[in-house]
Tab-separated table of C-alpha atoms and ligand atoms in Angstrom:
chain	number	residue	atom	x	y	z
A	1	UNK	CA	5.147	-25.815	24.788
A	2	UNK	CA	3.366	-28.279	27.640
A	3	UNK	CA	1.450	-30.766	25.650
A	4	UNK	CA	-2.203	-30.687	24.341
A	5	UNK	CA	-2.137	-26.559	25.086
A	6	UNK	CA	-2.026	-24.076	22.788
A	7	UNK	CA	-0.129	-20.605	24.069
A	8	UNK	CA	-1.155	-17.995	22.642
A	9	UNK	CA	0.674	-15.169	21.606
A	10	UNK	CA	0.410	-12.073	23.623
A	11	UNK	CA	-1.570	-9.305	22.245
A	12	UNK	CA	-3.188	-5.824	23.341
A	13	UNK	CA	-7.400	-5.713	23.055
A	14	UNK	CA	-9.364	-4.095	19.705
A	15	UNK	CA	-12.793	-3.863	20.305
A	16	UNK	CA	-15.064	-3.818	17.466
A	17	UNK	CA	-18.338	-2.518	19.077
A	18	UNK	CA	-18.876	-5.154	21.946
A	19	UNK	CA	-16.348	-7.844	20.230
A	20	UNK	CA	-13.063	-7.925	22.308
A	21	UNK	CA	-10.333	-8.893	19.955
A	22	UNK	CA	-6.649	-9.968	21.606
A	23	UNK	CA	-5.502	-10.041	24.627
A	24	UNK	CA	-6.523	-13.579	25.628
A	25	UNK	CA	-10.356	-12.742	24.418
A	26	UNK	CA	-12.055	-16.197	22.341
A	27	UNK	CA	-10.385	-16.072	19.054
A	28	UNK	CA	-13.187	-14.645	17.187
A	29	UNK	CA	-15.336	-15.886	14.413
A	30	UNK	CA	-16.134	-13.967	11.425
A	31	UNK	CA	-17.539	-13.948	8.362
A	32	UNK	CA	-18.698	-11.621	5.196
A	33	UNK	CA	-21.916	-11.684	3.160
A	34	UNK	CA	-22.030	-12.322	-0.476
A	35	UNK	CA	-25.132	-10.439	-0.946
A	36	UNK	CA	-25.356	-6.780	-2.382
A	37	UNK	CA	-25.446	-4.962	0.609
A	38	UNK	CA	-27.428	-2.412	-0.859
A	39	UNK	CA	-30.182	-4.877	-1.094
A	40	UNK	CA	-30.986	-4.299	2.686
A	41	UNK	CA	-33.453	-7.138	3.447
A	42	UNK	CA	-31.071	-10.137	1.597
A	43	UNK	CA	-28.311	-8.749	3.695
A	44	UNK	CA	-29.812	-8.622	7.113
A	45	UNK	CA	-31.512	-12.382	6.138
A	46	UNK	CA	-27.934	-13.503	5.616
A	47	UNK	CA	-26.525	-11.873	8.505
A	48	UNK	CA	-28.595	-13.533	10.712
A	49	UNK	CA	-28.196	-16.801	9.340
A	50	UNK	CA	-24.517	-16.051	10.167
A	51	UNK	CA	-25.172	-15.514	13.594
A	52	UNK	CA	-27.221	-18.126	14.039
A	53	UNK	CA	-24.593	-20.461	13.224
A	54	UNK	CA	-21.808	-18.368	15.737
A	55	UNK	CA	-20.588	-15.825	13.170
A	56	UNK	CA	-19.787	-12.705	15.831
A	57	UNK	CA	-18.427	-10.067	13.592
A	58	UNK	CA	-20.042	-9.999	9.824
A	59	UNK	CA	-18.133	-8.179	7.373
A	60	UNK	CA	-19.853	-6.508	4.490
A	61	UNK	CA	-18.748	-4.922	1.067
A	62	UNK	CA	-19.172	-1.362	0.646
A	63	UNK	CA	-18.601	-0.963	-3.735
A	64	UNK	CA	-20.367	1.791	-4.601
A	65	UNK	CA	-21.928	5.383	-2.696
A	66	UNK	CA	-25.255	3.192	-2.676
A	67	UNK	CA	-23.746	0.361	-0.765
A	68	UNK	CA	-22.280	2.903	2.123
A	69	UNK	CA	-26.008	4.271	1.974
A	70	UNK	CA	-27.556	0.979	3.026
A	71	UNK	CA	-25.101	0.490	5.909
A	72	UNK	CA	-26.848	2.515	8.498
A	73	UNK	CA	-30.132	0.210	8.073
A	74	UNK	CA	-27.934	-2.639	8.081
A	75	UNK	CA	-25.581	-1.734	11.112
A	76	UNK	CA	-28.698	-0.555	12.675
A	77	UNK	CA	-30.446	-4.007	12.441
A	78	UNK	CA	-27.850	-6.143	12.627
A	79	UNK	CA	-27.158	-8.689	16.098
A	80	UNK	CA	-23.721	-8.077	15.205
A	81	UNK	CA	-21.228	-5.369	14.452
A	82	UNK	CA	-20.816	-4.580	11.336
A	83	UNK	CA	-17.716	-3.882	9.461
A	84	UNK	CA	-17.676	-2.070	6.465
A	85	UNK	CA	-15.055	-3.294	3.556
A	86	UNK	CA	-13.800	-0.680	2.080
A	87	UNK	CA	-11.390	-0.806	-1.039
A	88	UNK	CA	-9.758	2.191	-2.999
A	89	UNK	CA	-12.328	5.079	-2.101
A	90	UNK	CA	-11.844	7.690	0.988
A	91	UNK	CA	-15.014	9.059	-0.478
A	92	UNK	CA	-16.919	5.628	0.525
A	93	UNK	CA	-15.229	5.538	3.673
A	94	UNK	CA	-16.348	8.797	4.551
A	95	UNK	CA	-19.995	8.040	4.043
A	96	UNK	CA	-19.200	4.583	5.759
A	97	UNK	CA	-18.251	5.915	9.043
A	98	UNK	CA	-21.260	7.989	9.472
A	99	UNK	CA	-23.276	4.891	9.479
A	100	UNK	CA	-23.277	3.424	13.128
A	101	UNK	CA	-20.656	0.712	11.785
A	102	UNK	CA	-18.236	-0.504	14.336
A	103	UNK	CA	-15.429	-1.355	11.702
A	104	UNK	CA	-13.523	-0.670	8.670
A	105	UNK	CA	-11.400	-2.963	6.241
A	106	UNK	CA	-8.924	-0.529	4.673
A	107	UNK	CA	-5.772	-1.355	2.669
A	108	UNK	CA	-3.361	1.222	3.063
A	109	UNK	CA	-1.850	-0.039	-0.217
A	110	UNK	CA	-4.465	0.827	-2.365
A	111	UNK	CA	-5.535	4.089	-1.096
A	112	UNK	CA	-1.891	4.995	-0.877
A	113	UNK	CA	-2.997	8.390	0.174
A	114	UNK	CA	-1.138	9.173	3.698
A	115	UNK	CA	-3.547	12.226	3.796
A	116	UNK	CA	-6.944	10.866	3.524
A	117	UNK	CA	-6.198	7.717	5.552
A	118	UNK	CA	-4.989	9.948	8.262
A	119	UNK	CA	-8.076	11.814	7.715
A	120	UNK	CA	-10.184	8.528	8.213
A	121	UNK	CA	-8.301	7.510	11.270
A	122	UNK	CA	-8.897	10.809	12.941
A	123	UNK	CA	-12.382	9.825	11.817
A	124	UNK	CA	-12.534	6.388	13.510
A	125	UNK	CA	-11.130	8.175	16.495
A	126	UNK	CA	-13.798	10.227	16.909
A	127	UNK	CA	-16.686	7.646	15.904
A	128	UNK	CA	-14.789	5.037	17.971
A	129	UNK	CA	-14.657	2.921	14.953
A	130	UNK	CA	-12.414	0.406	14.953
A	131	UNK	CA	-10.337	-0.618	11.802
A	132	UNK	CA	-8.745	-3.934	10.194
A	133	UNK	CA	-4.968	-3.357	8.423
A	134	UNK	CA	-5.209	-5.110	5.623
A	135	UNK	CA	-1.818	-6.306	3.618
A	136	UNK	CA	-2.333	-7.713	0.463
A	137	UNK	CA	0.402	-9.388	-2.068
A	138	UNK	CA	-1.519	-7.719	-5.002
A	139	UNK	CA	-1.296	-3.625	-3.682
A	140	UNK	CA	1.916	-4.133	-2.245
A	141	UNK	CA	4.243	-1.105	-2.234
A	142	UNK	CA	6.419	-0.495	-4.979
A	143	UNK	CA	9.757	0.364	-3.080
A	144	UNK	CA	8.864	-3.170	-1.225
A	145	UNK	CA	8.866	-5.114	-4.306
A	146	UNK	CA	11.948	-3.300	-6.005
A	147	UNK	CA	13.594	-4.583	-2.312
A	148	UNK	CA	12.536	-8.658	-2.412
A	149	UNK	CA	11.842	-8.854	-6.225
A	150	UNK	CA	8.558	-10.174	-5.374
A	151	UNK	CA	5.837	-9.986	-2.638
A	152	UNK	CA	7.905	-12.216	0.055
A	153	UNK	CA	6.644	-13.333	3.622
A	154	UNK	CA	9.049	-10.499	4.362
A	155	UNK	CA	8.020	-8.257	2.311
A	156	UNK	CA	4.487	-8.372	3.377
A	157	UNK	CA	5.487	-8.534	6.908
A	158	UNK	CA	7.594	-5.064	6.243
A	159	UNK	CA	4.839	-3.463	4.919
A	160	UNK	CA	2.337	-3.934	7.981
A	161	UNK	CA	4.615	-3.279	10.225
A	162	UNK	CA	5.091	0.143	8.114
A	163	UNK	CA	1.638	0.880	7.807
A	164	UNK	CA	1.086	0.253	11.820
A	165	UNK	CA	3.528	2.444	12.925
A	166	UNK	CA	1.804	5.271	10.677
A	167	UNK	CA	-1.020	4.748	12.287
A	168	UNK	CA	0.312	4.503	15.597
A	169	UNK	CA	1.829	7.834	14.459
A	170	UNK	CA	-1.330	9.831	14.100
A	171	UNK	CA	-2.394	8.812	17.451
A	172	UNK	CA	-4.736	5.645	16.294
A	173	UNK	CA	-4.218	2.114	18.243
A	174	UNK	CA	-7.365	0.534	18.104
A	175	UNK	CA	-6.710	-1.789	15.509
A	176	UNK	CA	-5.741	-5.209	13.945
A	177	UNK	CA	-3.501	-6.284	11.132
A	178	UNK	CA	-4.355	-8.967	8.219
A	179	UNK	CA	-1.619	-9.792	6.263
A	180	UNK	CA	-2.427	-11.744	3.258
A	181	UNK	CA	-0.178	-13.856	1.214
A	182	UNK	CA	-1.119	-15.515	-2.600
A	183	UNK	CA	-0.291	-18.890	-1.106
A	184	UNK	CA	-0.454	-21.080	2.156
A	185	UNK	CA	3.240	-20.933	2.887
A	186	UNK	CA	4.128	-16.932	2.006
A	187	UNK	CA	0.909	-16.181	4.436
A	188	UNK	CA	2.439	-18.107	7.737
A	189	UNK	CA	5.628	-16.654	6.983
A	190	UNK	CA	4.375	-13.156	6.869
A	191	UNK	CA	2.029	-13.290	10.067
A	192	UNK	CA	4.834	-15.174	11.659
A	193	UNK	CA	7.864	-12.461	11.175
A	194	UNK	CA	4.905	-9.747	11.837
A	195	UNK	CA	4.153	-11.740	14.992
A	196	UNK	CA	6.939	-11.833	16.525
A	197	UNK	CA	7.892	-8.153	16.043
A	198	UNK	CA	4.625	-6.665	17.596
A	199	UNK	CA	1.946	-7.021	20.245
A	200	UNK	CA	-1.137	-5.969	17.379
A	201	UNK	CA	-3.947	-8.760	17.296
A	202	UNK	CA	-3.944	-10.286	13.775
A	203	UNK	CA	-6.780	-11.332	11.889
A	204	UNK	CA	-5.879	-14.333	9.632
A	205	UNK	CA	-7.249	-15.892	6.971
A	206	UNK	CA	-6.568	-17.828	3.674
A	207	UNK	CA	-7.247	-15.490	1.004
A	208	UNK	CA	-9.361	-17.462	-2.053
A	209	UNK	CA	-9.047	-20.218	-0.200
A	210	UNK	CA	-11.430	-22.207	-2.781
A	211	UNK	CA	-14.272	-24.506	-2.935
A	212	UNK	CA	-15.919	-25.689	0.143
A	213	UNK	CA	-13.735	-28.997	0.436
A	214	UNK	CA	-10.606	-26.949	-1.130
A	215	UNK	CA	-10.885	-23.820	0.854
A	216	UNK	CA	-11.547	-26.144	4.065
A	217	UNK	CA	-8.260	-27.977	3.724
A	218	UNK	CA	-6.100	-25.387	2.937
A	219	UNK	CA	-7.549	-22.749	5.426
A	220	UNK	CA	-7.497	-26.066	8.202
A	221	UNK	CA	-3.450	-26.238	7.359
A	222	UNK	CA	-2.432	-22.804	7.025
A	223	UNK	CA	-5.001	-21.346	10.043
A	224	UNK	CA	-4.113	-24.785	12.057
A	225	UNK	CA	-0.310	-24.159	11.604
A	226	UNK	CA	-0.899	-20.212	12.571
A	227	UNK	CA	-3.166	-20.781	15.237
A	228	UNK	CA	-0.726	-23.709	17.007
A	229	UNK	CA	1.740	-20.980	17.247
A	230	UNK	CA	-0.666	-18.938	18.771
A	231	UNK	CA	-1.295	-16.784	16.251
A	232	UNK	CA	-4.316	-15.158	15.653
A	233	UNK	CA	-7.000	-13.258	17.788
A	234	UNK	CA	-10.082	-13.598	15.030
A	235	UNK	CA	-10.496	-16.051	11.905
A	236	UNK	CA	-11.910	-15.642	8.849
A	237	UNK	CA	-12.504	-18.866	6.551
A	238	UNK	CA	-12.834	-17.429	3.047
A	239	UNK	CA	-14.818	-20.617	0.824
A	240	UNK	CA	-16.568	-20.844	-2.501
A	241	UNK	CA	-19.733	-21.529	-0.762
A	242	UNK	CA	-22.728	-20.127	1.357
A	243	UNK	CA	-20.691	-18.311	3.823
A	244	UNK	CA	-22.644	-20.197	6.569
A	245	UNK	CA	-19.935	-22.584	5.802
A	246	UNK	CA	-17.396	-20.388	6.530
A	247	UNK	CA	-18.884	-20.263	10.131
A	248	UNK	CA	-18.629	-23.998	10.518
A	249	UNK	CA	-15.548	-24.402	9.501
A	250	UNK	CA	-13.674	-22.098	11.088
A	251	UNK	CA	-15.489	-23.709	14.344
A	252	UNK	CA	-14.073	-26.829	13.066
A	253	UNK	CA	-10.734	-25.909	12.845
A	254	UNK	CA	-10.341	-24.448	16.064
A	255	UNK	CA	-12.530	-26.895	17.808
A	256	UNK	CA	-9.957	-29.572	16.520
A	257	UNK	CA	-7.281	-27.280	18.640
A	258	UNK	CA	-9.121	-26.983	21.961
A	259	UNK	CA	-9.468	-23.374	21.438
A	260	UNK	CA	-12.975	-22.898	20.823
A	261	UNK	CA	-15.866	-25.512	20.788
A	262	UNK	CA	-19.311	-24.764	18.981
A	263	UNK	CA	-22.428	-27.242	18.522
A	264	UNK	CA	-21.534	-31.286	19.389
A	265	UNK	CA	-18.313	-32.446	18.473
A	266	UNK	CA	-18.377	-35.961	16.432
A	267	UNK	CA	-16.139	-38.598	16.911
A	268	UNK	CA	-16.842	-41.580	13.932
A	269	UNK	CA	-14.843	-44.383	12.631
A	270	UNK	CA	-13.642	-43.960	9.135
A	271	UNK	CA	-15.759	-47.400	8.297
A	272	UNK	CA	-13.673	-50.548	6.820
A	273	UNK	CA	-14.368	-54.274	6.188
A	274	UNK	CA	-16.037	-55.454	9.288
A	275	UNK	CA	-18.724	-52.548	9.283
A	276	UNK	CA	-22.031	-54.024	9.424
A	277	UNK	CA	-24.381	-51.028	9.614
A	278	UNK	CA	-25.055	-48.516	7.132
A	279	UNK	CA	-22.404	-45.670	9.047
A	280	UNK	CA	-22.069	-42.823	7.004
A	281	UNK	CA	-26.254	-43.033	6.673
A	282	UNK	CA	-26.563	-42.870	10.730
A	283	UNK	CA	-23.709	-40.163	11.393
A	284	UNK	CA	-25.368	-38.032	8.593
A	285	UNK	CA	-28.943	-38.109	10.673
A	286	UNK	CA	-27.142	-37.822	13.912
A	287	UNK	CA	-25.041	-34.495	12.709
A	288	UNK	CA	-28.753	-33.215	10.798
A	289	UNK	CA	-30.797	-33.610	13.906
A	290	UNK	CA	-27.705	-32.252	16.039
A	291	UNK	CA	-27.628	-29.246	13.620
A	292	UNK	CA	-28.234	-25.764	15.871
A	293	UNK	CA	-27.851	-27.532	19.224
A	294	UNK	CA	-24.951	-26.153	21.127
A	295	UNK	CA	-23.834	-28.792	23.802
A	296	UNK	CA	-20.188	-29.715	25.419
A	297	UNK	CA	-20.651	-32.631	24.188
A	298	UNK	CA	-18.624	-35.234	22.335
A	299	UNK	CA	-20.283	-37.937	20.723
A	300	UNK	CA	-18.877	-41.438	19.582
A	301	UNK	CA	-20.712	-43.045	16.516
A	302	UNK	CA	-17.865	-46.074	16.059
A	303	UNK	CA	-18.781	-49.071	13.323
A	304	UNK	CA	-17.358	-52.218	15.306
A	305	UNK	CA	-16.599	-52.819	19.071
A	306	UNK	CA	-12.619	-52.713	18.243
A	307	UNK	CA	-12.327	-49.139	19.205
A	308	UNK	CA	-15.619	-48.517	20.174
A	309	UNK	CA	-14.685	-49.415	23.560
A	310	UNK	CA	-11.711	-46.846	24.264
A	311	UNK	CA	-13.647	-44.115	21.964
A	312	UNK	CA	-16.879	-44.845	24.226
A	313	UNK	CA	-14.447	-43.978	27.262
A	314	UNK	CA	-13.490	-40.535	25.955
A	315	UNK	CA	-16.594	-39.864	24.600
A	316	UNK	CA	-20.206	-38.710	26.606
A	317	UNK	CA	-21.910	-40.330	24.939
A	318	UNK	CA	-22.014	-42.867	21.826
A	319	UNK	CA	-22.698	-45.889	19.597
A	320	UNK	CA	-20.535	-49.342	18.787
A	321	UNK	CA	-22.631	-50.903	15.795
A	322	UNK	CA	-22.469	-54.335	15.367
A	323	UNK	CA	-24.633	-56.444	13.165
A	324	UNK	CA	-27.646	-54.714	12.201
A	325	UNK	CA	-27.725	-53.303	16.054
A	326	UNK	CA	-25.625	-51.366	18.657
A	327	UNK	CA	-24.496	-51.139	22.134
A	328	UNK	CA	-25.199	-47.407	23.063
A	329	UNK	CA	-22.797	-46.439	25.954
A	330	UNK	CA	-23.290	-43.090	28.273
A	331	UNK	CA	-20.145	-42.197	30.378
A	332	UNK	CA	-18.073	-45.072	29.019
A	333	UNK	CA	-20.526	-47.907	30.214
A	334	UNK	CA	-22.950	-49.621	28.025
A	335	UNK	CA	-26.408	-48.995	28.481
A	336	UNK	CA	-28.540	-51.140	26.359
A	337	UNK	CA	-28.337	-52.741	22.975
A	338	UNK	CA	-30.499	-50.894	19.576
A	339	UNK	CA	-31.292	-52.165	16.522
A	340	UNK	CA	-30.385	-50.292	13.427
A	341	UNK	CA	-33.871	-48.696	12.351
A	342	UNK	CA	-33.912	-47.167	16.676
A	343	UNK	CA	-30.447	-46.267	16.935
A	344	UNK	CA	-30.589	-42.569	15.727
A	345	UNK	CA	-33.627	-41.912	17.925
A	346	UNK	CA	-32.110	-43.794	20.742
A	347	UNK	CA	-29.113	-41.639	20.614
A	348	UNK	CA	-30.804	-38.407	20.317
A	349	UNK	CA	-33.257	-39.361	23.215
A	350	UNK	CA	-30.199	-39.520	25.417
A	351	UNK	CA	-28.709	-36.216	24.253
A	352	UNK	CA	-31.712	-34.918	25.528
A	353	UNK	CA	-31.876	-36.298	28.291
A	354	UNK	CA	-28.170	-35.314	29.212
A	355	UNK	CA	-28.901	-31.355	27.496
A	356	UNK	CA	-31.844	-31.138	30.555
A	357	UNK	CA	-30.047	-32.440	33.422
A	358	UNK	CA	-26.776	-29.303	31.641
A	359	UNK	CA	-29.372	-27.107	32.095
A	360	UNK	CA	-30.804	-27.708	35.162
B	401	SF4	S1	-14.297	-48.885	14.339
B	401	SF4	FE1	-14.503	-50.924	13.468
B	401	SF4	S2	-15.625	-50.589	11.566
B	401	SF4	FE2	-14.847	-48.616	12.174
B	401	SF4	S3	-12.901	-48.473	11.071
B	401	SF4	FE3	-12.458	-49.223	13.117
B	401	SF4	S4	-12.395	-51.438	12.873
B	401	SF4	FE4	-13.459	-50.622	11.069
């Protein structure tokens, strides 16, 4: 692997309405709503909220008859496709797929009716709907678990591989695999041994991944150690938390791998003994009033010259505090010196400045 570039694994193209999914497309961001989706109006409020923050595919849940009602409002409304999560019920899928939706979430393993889910791929077919494999430790087949004793990376990875040649069997291609294991380790296994056995874009996640600093860490290892190998076409960060969180961090993580970039990327010093401003206080501001703004930009906010200097270099633009002021640097060469209470303001002029002369 050539240093500092991700290669990413070869895969054939899904499209989920408008969203290309493998074959070299943007891994893509994607999130799901925690509202009832049959309250239309608190759905479509959160979707956009998503969107606004770079969610492209929103995933909704689809419980009850009611729910699968509401989706045609919703899909129809929506700035996004809209997939529809579906768990143990052809019946809701049915009524799902006649609602302008552009994708299902199915688990083979807990419909476990080769019948009806060939009846909903035929379905899908038709509608052009595309669908999301999903693998679960908890519905996995019986005969698997009588083979490993328990749900194993292998084990997992068996099973999608057996449910996507069944529905490669009845004719239906356009779709991705999840595979999700109860723990970190068991899920990079299992999309790894899948992986390297087929050419299907995976969707990969951390299942109940936690609380927003919990679910962050873990999904940052086990996506980060996934996405290094250069697997995974679209990434889901399940959290505790506002789902708009989800968004941000799963720009995080794969901003921190070159793959994608979102909003201004931050570059601060972790603070120590010689600090003399108030640090965490001005990078706070700097990331609130940076919040929305979608630059390729990095910015440097360092608290003492000592690497302020070399950070400045690799940086656009960005701050070395000193005491009670700071040198503000553009381009690696210092512009002018601001005092504590101006520094934020200072900054932010000069993103401007720099965000006209991007656009033109
Ligand atoms: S940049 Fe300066 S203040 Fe910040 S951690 Fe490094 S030495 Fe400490």
């Amino acid at each position: 692997m050539e240093y500092g570039k991700i290669k990413r694994r070869k895969t054939r193209a899904v499209y989920v309405g408008n969203v290309k999914i493998g074959d070299n497309a943007p891994i893509v961001v994607q999130s799901m709503t925690d509202t009832k989706t049959h309250n239309i109006e608190e759905t479509l409020n959160q979707i956009n909220r998503l969107v606004e923050a770079g969610c492209e595919l929103v995933r909704v849940a689809v419980p009850t008859e009611k729910d699968a009602l509401a989706l045609k409002e919703v899909a129809k409304n929506s700035p996004v496709p809209i997939i529809a999560d579906i768990h143990f019920s052809p019946r809701i899928a049915f009524i799902s797929l006649e609602s302008g939706i552009a994708g299902i979430r199915l688990n083979p393993g807990n419909i476990n009716d080769k019948g009806k889910i060939r009846e909903i791929l035929q379905e899908c077919k038709k509608k052009n709907i595309a669908v999301r494999l999903g693998v679960n430790s908890g519905s996995l087949e019986e005969r698997l678990l009588e083979k490993y004793g328990y749900p194993s990376g292998e084990a997992l990875a068996e099973s999608a591989l057996y449910w996507s040649e069944f529905f490669e069997s009845v004719g239906f291609t356009n779709f991705k695999v999840s595979i999700k294991g109860s723990d970190v380790l068991q899920n990079i296994e299992a999309n790894r041994i899948f992986a390297e056995k087929t050419d299907i874009p995976l969707h990969i996640g951390i299942t109940e991944a936690g609380t927003l600093q919990q679910g962050s860490i873990k999904s940052a290892v086990g996506l980060g150690i996934l996405l290094y190998f250069g697997i995974g076409d679209t990434i889901r960060v399940s959290l505790t938390a506002d789902p708009v969180e989800e968004v941000k961090v799963a720009y995080q993580i794969l901003s921190s791998l070159g793959l994608r970039r979102r909003g201004v990327e931050i570059i601060s010093c972790p603070t120590c003994g010689r600090i003399e401003v108030n640090l965490p206080e001005i990078v706070k501001k700097v990331e609130e009033r940076l919040e929305g703004i979608d630059l390729p930009l990095k910015v440097a906010i360092m608290g003492c010259v000592v690497n302020a200097i070399g950070e400045a270099r690799e940086a656009n633009i960005g701050l070395a505090c000193g005491n009670k002021s700071a040198i503000l640097f553009k381009e690696g060469k210092p512009l002018k010196r601001v005092s504590e209470e101006e520094m934020v303001d200072e900054l932010l002029k000069e993103i401007n400045n720099i965000s006209k002369n991007l656009k033109g």
